[in-house]
PDB file of C-alpha atoms and ligand atoms in Angstrom:
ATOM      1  CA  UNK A   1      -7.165  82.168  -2.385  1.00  0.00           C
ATOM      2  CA  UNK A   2      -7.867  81.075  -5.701  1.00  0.00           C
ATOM      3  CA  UNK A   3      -6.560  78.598  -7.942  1.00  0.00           C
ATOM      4  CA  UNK A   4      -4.307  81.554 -10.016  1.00  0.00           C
ATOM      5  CA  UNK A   5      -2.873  83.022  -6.838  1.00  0.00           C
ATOM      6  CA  UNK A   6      -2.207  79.862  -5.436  1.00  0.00           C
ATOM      7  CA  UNK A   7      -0.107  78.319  -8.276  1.00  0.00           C
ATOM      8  CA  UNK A   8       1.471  81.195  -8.862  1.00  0.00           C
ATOM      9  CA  UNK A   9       2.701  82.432  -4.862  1.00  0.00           C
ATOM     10  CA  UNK A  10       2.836  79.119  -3.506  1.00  0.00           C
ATOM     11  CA  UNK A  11       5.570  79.097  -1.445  1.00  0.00           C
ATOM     12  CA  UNK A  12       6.573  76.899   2.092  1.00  0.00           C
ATOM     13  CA  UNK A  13       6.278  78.138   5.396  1.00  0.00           C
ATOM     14  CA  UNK A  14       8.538  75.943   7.768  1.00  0.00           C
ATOM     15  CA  UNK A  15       7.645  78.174  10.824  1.00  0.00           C
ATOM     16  CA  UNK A  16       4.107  76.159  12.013  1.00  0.00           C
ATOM     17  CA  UNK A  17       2.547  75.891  15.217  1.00  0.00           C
ATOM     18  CA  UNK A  18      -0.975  74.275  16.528  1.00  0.00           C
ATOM     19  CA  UNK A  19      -3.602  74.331  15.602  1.00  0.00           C
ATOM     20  CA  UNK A  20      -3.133  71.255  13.353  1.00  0.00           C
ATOM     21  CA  UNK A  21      -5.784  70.602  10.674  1.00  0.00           C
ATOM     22  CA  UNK A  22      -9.455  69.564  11.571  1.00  0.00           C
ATOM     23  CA  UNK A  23     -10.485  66.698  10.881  1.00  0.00           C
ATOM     24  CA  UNK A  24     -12.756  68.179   7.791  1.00  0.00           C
ATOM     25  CA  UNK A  25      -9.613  69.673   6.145  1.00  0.00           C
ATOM     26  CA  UNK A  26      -7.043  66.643   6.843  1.00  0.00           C
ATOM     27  CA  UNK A  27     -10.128  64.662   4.842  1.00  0.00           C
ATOM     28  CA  UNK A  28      -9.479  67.419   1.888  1.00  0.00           C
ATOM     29  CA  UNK A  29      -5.885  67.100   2.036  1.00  0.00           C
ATOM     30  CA  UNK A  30      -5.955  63.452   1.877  1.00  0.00           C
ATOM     31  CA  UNK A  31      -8.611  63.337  -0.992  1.00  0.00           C
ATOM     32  CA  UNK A  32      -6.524  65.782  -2.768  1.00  0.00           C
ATOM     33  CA  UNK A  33      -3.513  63.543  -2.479  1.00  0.00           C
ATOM     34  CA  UNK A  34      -5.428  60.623  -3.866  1.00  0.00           C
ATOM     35  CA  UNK A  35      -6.878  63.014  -6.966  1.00  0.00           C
ATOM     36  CA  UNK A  36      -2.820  62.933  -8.736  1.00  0.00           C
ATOM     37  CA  UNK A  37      -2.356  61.844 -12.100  1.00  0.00           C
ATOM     38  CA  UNK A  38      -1.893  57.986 -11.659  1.00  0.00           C
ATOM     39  CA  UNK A  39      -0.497  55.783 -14.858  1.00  0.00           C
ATOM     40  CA  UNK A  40      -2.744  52.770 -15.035  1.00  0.00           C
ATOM     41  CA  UNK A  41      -4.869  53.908 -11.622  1.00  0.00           C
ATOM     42  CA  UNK A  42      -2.190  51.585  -9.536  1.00  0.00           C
ATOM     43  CA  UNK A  43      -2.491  54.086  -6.633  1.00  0.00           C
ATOM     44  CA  UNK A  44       1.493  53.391  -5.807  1.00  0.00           C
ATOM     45  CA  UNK A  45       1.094  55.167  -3.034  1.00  0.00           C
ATOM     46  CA  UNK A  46       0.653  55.283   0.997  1.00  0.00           C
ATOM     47  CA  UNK A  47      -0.525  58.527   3.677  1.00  0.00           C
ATOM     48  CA  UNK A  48       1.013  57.949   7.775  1.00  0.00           C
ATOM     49  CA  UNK A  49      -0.520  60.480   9.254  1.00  0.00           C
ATOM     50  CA  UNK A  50       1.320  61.724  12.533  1.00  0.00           C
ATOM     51  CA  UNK A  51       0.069  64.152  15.547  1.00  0.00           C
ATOM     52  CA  UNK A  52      -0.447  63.898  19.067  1.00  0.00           C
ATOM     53  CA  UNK A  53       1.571  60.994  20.571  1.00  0.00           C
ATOM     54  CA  UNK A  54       2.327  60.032  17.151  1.00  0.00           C
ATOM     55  CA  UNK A  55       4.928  62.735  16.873  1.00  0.00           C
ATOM     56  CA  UNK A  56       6.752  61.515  20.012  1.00  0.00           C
ATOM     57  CA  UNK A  57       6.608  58.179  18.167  1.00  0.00           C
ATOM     58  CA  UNK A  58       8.399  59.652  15.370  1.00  0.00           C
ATOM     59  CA  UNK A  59      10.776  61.527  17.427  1.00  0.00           C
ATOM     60  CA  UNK A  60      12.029  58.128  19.070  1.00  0.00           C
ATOM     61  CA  UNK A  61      12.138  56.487  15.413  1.00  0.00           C
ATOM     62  CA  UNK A  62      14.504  59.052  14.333  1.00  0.00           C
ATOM     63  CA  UNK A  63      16.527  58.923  17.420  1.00  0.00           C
ATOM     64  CA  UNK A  64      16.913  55.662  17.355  1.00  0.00           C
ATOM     65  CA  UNK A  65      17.633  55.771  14.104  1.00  0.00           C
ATOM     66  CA  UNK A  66      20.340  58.088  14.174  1.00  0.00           C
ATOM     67  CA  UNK A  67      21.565  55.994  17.219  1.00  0.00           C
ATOM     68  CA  UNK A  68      22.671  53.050  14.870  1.00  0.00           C
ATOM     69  CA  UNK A  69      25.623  55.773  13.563  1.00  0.00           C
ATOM     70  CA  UNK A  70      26.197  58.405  16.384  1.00  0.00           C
ATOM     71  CA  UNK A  71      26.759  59.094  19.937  1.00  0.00           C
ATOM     72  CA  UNK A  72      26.502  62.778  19.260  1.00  0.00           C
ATOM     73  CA  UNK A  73      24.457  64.063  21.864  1.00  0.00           C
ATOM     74  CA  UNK A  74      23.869  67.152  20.204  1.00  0.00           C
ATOM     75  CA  UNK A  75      23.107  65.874  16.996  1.00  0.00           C
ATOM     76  CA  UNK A  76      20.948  63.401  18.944  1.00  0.00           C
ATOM     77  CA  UNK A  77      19.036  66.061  20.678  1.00  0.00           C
ATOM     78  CA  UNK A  78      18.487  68.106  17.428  1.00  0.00           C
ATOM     79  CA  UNK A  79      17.265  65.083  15.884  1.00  0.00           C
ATOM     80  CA  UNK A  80      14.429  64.659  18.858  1.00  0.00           C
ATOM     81  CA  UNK A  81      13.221  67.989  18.210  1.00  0.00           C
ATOM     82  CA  UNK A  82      12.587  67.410  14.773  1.00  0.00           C
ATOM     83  CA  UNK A  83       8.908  66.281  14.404  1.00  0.00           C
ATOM     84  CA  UNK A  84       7.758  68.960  16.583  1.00  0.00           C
ATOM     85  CA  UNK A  85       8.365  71.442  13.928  1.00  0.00           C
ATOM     86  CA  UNK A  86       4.647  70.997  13.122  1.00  0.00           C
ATOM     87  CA  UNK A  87       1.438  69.513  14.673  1.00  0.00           C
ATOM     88  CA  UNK A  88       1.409  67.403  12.122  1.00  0.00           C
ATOM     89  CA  UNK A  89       3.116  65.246   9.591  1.00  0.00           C
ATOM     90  CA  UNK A  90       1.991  63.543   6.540  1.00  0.00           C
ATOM     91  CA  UNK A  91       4.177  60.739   5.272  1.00  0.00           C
ATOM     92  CA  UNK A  92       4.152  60.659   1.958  1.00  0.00           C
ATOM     93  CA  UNK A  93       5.633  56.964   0.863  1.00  0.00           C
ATOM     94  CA  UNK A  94       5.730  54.854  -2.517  1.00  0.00           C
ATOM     95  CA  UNK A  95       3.838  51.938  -2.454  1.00  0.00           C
ATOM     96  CA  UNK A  96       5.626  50.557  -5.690  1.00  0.00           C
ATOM     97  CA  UNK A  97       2.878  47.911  -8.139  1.00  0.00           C
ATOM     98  CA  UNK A  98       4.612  44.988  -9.719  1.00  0.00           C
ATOM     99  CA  UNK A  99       2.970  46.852 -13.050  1.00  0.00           C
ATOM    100  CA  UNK A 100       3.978  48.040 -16.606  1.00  0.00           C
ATOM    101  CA  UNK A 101       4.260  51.248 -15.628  1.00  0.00           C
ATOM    102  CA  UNK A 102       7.993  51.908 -14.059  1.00  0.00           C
ATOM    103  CA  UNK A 103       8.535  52.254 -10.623  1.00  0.00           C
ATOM    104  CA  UNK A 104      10.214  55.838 -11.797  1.00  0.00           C
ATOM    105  CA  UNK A 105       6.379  56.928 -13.058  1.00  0.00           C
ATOM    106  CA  UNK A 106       5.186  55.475  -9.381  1.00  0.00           C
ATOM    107  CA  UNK A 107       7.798  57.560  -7.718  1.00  0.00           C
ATOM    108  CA  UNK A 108       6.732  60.784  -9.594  1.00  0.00           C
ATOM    109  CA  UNK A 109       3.017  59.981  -8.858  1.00  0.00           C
ATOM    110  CA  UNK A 110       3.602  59.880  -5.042  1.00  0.00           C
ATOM    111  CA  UNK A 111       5.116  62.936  -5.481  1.00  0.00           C
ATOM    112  CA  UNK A 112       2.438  64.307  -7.074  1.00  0.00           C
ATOM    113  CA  UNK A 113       0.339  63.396  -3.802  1.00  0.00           C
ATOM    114  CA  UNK A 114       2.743  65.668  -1.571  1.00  0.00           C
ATOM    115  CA  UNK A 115       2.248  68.778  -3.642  1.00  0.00           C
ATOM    116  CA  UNK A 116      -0.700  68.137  -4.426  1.00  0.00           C
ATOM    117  CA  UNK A 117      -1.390  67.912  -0.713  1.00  0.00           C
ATOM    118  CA  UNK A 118       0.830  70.628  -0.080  1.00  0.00           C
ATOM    119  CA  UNK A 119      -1.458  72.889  -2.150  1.00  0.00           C
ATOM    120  CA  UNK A 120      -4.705  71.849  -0.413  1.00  0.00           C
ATOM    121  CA  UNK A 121      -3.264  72.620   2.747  1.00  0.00           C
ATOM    122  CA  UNK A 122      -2.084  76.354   1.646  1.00  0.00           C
ATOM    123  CA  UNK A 123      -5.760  76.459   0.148  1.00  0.00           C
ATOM    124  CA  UNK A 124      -7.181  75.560   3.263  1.00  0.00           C
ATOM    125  CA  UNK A 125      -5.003  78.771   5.039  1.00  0.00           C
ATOM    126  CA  UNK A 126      -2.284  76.694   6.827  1.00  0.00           C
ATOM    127  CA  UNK A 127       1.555  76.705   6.357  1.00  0.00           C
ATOM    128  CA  UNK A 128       3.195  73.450   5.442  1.00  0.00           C
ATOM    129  CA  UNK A 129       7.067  72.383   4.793  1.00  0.00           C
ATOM    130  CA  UNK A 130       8.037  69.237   2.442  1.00  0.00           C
ATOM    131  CA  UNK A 131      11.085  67.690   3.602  1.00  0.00           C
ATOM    132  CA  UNK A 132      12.818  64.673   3.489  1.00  0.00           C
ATOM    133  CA  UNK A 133      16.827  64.702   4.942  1.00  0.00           C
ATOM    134  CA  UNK A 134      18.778  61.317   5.122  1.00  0.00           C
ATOM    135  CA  UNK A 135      15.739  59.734   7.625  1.00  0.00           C
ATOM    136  CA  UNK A 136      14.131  59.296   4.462  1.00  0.00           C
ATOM    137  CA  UNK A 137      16.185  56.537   3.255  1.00  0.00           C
ATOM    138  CA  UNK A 138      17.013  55.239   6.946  1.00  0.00           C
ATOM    139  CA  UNK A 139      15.328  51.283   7.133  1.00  0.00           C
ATOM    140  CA  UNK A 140      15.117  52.000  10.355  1.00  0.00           C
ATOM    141  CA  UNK A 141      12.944  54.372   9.312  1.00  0.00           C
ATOM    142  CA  UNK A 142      10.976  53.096   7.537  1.00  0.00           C
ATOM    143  CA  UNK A 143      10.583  49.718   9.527  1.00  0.00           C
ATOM    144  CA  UNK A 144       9.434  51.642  12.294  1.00  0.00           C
ATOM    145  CA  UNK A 145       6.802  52.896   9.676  1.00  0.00           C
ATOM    146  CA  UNK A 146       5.691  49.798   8.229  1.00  0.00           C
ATOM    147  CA  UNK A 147       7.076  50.551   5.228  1.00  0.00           C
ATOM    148  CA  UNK A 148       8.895  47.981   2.562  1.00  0.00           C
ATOM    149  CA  UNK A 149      12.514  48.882   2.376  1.00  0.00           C
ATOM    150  CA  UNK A 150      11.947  48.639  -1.491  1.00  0.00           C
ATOM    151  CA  UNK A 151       9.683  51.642  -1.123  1.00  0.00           C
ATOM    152  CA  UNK A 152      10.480  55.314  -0.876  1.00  0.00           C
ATOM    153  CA  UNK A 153       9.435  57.754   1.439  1.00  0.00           C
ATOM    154  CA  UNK A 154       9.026  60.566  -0.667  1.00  0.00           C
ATOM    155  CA  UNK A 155       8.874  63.273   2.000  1.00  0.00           C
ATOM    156  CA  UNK A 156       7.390  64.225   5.061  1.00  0.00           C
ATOM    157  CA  UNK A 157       5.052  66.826   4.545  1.00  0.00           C
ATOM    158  CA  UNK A 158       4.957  68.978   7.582  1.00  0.00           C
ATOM    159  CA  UNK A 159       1.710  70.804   8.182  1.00  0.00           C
ATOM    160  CA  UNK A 160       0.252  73.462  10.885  1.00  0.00           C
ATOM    161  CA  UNK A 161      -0.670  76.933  10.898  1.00  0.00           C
ATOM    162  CA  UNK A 162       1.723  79.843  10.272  1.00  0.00           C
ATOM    163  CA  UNK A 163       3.131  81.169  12.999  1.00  0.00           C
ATOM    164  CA  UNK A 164       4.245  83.929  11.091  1.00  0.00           C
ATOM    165  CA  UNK A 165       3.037  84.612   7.511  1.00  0.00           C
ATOM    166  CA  UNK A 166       6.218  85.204   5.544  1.00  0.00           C
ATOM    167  CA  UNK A 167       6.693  87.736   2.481  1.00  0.00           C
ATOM    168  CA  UNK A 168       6.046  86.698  -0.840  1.00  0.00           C
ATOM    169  CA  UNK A 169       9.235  85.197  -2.626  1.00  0.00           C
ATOM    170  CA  UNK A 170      10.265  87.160  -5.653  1.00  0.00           C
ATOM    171  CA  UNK A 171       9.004  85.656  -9.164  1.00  0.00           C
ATOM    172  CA  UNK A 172      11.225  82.822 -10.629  1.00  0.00           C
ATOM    173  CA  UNK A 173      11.535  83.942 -14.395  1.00  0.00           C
ATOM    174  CA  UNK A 174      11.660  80.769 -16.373  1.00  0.00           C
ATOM    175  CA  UNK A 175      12.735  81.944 -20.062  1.00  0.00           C
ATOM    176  CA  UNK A 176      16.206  80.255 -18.943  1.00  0.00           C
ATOM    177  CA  UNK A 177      14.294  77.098 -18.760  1.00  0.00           C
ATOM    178  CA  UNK A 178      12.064  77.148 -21.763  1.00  0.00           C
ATOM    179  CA  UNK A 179      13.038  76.420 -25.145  1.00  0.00           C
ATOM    180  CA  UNK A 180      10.408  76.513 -28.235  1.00  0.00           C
ATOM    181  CA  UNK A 181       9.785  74.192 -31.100  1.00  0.00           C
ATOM    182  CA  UNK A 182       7.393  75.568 -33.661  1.00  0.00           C
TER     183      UNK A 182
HETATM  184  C1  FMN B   1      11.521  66.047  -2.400  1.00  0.00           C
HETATM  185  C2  FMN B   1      11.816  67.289  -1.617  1.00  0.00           C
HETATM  186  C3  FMN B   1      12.516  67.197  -0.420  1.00  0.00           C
HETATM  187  C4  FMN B   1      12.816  68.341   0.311  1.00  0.00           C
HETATM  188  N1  FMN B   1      13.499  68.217   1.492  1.00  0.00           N
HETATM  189  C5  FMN B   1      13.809  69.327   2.202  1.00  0.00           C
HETATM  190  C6  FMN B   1      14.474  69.225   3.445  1.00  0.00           C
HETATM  191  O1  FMN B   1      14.765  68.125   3.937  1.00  0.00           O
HETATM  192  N2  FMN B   1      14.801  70.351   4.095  1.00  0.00           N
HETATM  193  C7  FMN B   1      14.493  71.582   3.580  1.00  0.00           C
HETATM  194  O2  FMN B   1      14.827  72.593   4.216  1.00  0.00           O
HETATM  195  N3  FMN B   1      13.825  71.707   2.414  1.00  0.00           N
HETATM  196  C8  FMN B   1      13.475  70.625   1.713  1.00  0.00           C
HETATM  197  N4  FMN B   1      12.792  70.728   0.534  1.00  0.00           N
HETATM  198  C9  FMN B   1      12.513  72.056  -0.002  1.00  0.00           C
HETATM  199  C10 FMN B   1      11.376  72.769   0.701  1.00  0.00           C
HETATM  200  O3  FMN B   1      10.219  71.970   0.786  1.00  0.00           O
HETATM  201  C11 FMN B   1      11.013  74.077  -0.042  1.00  0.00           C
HETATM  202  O4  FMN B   1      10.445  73.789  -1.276  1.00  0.00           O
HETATM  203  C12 FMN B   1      12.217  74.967  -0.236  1.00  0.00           C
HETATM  204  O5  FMN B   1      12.683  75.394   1.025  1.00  0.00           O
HETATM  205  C13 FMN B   1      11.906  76.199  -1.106  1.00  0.00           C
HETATM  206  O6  FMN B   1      10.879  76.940  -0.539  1.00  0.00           O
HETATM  207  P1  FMN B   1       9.532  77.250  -1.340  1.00  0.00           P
HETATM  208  O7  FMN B   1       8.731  75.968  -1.350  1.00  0.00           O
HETATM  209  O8  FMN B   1       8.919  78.348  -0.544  1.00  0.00           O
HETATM  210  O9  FMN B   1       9.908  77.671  -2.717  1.00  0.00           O
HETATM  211  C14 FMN B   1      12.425  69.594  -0.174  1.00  0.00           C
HETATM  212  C15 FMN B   1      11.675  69.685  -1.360  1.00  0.00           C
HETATM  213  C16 FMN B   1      11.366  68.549  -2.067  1.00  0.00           C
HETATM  214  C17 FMN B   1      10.549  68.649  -3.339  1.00  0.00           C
END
């Protein structure tokens, strides 16, 4: 795919199955997510990679998690299922700089790194899925993580190959959000 095609038809895939990413492409995803625009080079960022074992990790974070405020066993057992929507997850989180540059700029920058490792990984032929859902902003969460409550997780970038590949999307026209000063 090249670089036209793939800015122009990106588009998610959230139906992913093994195999995961080799080792050679995770190291292309994860250089790509370090390669984002970056105000003042503070890399405010941080990469949990997840598969294997890891995603039963993650699976008893989130039910825990959801534990704190439910005893919905159904919601529960969705909630288990969740990580294994992929064979693998990135975790995209902030790691915010006491810096100049706002913690909003940080934020956008490790968002950069999920699309930008979004892309790498449709580049590379597999499906992926950025989501994020109220886990995000569960401490729980995030302690579970090792990340700083300050901190944002940004998304969890959910990554595998297509189990079906799914028809283009139409085009977006953007003249509604495009004005002109000349
Ligand atoms: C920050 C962020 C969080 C998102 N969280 C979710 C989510 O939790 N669940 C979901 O279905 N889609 C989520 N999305 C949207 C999907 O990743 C995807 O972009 C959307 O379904 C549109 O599909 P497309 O990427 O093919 O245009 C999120 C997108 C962003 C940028």
């Amino acid at each position: 795919m090249n670089s036209i095609d793939l800015l122009l038809n990106r588009q998610s895939n959230p139906l992913l199955t093994q195999p995961a990413p080799s080792s050679d492409d995770l190291h292309n995803i994860l250089s790509a997510g370090m390669r984002v625009p970056d105000h003042g080079g503070i890399l405010p960022w941080h990469f949990t990679v997840i598969e294997g074992t890891g995603l039963d990790k993650l699976s008893e974070y989130f039910v825990n998690a959801v534990k704190i405020n439910t005893d919905d066993e159904a919601k529960i057992e969705k909630t288990r299922k969740m990580p294994f929507r992929a064979p693998m997850i990135i975790v995209i989180s902030t790691k915010y700089r006491e810096h100049k540059v706002p913690n909003q700029e940080q934020l956008v920058a490790a968002g950069c790194c999920a699309h930008a490792m979004q892309m790498m990984a449709f580049s590379l032929g597999y499906g992926a899925m950025w989501r994020t859902g109220d886990l995000s902003y569960n401490n729980s969460v995030k302690y579970a993580l090792d990340i700083n409550f300050n901190d944002d997780i940004v998304g969890f970038l959910y990554i595998g190959t297509e189990k079906k590949h799914l028809p283009t999307k139409p085009v977006k026209p953007y003249e509604a959000h495009v004005t002109y000063l000349k």
